[in-house]
Short mmCIF file of C-alpha atoms and ligand atoms in Angstrom, two decimals:
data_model
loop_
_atom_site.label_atom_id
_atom_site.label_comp_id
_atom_site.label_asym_id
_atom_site.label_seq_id
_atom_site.Cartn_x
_atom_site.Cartn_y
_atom_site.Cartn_z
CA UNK A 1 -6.71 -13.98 -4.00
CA UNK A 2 -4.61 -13.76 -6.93
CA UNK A 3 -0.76 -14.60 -6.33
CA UNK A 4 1.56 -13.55 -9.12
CA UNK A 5 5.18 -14.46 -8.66
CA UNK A 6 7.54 -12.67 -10.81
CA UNK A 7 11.46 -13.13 -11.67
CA UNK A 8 12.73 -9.60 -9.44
CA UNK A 9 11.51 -6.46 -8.18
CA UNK A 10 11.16 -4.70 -11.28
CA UNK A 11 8.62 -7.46 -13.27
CA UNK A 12 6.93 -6.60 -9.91
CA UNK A 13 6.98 -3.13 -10.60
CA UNK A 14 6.16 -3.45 -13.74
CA UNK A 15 2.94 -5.35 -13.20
CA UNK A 16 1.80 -3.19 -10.34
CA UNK A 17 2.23 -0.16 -12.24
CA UNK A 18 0.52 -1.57 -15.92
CA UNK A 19 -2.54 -2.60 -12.98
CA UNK A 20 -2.62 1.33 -11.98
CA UNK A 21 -2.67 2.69 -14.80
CA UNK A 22 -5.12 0.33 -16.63
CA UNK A 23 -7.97 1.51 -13.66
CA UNK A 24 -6.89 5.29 -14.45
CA UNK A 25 -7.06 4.63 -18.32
CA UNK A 26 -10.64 3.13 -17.53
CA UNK A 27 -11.69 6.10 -15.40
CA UNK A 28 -9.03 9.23 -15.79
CA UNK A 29 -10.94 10.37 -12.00
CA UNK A 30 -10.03 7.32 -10.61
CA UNK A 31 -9.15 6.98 -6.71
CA UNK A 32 -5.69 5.75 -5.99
CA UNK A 33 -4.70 4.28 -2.36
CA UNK A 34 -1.34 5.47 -1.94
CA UNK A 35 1.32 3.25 0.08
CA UNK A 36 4.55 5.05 1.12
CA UNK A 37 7.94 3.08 2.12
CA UNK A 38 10.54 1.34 0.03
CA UNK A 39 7.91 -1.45 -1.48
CA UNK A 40 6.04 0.90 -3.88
CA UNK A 41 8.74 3.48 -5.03
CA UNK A 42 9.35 1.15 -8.35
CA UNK A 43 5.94 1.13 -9.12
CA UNK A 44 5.75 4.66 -8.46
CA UNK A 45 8.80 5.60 -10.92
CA UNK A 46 7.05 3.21 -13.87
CA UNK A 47 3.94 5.02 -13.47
CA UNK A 48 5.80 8.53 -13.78
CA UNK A 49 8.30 7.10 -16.56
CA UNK A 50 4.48 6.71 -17.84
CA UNK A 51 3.29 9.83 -17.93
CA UNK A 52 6.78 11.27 -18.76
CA UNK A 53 6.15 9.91 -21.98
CA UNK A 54 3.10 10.97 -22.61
CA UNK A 55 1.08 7.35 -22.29
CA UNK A 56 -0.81 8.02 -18.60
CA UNK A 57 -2.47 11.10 -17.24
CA UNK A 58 -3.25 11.38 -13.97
CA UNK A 59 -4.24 14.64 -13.51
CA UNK A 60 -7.77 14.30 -12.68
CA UNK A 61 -6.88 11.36 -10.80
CA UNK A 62 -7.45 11.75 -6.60
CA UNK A 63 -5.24 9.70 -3.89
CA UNK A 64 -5.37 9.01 -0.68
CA UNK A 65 -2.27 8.11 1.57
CA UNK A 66 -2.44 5.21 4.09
CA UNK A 67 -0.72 6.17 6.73
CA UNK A 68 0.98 9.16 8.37
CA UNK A 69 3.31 9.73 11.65
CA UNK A 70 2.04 11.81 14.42
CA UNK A 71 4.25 13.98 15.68
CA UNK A 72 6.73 15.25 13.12
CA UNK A 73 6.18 18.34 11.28
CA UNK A 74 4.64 18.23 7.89
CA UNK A 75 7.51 19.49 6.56
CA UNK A 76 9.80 16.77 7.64
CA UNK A 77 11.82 15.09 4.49
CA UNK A 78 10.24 11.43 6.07
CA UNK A 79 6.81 12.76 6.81
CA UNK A 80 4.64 10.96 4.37
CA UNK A 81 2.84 14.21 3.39
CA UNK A 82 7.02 15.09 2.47
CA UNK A 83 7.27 11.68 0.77
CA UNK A 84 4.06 11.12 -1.15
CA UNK A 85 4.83 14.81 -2.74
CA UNK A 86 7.90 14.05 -3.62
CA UNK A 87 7.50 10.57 -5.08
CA UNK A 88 4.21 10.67 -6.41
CA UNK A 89 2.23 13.87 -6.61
CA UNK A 90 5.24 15.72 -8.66
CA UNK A 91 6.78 12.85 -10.39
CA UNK A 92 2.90 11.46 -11.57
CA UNK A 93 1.48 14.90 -11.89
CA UNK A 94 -1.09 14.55 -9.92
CA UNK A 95 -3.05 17.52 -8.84
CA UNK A 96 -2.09 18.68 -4.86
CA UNK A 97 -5.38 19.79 -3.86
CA UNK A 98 -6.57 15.78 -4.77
CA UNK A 99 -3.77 14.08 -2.68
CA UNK A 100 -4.79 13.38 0.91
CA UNK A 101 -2.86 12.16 3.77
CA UNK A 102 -4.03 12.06 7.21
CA UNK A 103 -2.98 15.30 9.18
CA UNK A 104 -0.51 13.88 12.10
CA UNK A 105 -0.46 17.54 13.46
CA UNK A 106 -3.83 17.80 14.57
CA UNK A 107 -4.70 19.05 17.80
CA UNK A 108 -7.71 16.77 17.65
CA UNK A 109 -5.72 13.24 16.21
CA UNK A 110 -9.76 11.35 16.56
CA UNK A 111 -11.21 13.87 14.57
CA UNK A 112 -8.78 14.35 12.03
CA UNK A 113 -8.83 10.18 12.07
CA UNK A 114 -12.90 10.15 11.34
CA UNK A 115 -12.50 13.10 8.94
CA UNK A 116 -10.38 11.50 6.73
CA UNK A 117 -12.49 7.96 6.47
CA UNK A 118 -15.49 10.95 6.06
CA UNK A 119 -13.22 12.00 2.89
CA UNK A 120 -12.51 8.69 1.68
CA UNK A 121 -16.19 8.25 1.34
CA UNK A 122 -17.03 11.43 -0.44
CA UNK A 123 -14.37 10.76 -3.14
CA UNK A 124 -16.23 7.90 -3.83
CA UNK A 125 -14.05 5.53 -2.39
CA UNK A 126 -10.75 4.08 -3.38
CA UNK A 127 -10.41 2.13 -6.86
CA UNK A 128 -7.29 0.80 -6.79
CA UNK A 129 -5.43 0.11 -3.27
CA UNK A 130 -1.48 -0.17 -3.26
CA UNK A 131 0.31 -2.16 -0.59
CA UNK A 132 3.41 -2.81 1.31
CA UNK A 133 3.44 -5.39 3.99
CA UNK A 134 6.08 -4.78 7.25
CA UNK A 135 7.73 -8.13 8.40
CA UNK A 136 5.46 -8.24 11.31
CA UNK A 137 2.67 -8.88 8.62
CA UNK A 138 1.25 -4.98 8.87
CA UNK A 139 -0.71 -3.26 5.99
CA UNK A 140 -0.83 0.62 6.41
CA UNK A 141 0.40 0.85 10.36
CA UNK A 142 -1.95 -1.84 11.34
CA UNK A 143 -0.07 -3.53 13.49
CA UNK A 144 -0.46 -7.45 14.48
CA UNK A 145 -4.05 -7.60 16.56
CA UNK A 146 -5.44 -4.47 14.70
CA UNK A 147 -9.27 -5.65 14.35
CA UNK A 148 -10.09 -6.30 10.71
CA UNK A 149 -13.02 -3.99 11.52
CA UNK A 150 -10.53 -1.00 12.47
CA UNK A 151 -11.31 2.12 10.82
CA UNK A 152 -9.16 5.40 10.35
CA UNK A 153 -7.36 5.82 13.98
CA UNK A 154 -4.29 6.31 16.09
CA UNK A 155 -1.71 3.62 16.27
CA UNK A 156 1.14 3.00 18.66
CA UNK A 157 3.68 1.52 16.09
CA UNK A 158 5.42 -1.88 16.63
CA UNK A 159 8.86 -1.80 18.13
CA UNK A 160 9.84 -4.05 14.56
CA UNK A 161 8.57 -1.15 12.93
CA UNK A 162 10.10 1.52 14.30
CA UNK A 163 13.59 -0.58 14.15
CA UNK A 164 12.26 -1.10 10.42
CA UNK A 165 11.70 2.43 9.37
CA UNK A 166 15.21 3.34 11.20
CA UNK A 167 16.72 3.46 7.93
CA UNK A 168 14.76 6.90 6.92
CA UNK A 169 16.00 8.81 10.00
CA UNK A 170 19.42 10.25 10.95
CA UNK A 171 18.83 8.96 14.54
CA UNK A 172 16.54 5.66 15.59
CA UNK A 173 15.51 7.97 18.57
CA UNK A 174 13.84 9.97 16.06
CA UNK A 175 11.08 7.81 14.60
CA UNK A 176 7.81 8.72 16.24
CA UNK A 177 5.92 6.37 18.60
CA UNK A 178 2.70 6.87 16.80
CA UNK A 179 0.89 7.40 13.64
CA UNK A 180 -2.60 7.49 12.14
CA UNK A 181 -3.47 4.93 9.68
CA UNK A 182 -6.01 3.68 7.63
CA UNK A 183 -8.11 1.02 9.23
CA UNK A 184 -8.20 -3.16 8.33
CA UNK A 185 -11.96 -1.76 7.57
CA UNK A 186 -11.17 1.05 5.63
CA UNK A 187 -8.70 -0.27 3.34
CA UNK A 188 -11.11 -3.29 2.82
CA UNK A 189 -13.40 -1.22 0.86
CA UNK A 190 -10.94 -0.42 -1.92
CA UNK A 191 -12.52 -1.97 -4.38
CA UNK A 192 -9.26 -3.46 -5.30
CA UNK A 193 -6.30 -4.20 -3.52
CA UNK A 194 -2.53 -4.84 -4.99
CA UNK A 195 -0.18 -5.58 -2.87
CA UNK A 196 3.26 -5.68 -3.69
CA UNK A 197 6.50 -7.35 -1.86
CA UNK A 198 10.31 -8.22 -2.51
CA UNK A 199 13.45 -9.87 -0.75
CA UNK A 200 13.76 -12.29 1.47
CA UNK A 201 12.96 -10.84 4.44
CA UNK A 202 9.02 -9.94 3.30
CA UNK A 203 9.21 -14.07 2.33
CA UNK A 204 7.35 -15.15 5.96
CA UNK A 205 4.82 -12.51 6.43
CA UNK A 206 4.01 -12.43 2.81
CA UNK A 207 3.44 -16.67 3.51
CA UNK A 208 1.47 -15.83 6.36
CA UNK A 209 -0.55 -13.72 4.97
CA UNK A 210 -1.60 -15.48 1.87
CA UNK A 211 -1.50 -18.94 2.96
CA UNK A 212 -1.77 -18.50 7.04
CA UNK A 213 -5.29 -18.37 9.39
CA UNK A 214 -7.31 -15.24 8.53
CA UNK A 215 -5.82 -13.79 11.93
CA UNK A 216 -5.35 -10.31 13.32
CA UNK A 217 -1.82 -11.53 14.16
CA UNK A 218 -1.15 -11.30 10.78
CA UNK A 219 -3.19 -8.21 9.56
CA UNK A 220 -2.06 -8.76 6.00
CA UNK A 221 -4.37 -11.50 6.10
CA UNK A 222 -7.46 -9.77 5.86
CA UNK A 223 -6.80 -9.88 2.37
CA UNK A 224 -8.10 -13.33 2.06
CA UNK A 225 -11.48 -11.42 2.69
CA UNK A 226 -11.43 -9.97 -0.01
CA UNK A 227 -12.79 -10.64 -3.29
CA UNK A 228 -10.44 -8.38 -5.14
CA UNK A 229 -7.09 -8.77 -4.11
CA UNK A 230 -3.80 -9.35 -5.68
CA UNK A 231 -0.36 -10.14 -4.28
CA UNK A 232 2.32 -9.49 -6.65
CA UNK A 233 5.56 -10.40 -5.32
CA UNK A 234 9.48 -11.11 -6.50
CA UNK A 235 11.34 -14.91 -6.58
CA UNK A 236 12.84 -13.71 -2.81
CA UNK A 237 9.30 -12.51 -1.44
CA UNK A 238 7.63 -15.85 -2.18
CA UNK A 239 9.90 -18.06 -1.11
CA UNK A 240 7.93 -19.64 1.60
CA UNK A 241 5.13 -19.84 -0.31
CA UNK A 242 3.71 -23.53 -0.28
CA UNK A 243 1.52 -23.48 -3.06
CA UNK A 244 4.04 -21.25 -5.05
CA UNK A 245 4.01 -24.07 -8.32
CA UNK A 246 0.25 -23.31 -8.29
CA UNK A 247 0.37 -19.66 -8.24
CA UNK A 248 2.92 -19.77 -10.96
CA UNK A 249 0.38 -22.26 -13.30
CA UNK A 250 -2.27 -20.37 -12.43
CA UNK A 251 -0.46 -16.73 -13.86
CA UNK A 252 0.85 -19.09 -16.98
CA UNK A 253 -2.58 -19.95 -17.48
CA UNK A 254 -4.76 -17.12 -16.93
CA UNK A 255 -7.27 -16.33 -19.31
CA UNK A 256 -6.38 -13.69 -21.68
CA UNK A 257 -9.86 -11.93 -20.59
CA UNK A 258 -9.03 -11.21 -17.42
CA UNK A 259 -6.21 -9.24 -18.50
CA UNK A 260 -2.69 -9.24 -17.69
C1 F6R B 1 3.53 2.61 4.37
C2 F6R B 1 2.85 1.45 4.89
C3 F6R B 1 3.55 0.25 5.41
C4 F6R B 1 4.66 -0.24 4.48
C5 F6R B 1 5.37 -1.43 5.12
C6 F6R B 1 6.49 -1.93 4.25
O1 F6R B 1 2.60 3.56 3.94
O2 F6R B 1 1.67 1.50 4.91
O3 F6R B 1 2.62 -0.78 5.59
O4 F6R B 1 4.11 -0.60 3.26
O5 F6R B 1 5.89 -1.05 6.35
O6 F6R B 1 7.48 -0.97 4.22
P1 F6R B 1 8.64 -1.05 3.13
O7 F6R B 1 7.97 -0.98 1.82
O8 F6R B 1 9.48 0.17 3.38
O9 F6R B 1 9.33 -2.33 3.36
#
């Protein structure tokens, strides 16, 4: 796992957004794993500031969200079919018909769950994963004891979370109970996964994860298994970081072939 600690959130933007668009300027069809939440939105406003200018095009580019609630409409300002469109499939101009996020309206929330792995696939799979991590250590809505083998499914979501995600609804009552996220599994498959954390109050799961037991406690840890993965995260973030001197020769040091 690669471990980049950088001076604040926007060198971490930055960096995660110069990683996107170097896999879309490599394949202009490339398949982009879409996080939703505060953690990404820099990232996502580099990458349209990007093709604002004229340097990235991502309109033959395809993305698939991680995670969406059950039980609010589609419509709703916090769904994240509401929120991907409105921070990246307009801002990036992305084509709508090639950004996916699981239906949490279905009448049939298993089906829709196995049809959207089923789509993953057929796309070709993801190239380039994006992140968050909750403070209970989650990727996606995998909650802590999610099996690393999870696929596409229904999740109850984590009282933490819920309190967490508080801050996107007019009433705390009104965050739903459920949603359907990607699996440990599924998002393991991305052939390359960036995940990207600031403040403080990421610092202990974002320790956990990188330098804790491969554990289903911490599903963020399932990273360690794989063999693309890079955490890119601010001064605050890594903070409890043991080996953080390490990380930081390692990033000073790193070949100039393996890119930035
Ligand atoms: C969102 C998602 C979650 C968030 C995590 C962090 O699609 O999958 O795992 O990335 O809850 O949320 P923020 O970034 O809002 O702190």
């Amino acid at each position: 796992m690669e471990v980049v600690i950088l001076p604040d959130a926007d060198a971490v933007a930055r960096l995660a957004a110069d990683r996107v668009a170097a896999v879309v300027r490599r394949r202009p069809d490339a398949v982009l794993g879409l996080a939703t939440g505060s953690s990404p939105t820099g990232t996502y406003a580099r990458l349209a500031a990007a093709v604002a200018a004229g340097e990235l095009d991502l309109s033959r580019a395809s993305g698939f969200a991680l995670d969406e609630y059950v039980g609010i409409p589609r419509e709703h300002p916090e769904s994240y079919a509401s929120v991907i469109r409105r921070t990246v499939t307009e801002p990036l101009g992305m084509d709508p018909a090639r950004v996916h996020v699981p239906d949490g309206r279905a009448a049939d929330l298993a089906a829709a769950a196995e049809e959207y792995d089923r789509a993953i696939a057929t796309a070709g799979g993801v190239d380039v994963q994006l992140l968050g991590i909750g403070a209970n250590g989650h990727i996606g809505f995998n909650e802590p004891t999610s099996s690393f083998a999870s696929r596409t499914r229904i999740k109850t979501l984590a009282p933490r979370t819920r309190a967490d995600n508080a801050r996107f609804f007019d009433d705390p009552d009104e965050v739903p109970t459920h949603c359907l996220t990607q699996g440990l599994g599924t998002i393991l498959e991305a052939r390359e996964l960036l995940l990207v954390a600031q403040g403080e109050a990421k610092a202990e799961a974002v320790a956990a994860a990188v330098e804790g037991p491969l554990s289903s406690m911490c599903p963020a840890s399932a990273l360690q298994l794989h063999r693309r993965a890079a955490v890119l995260v601010d001064e605050a973030a890594a903070s409890r970081l043991r080996l953080a001197d390490y990380y930081r020769y390692t990033y000073a040091h790193k070949p100039g072939w393996q890119g930035a």
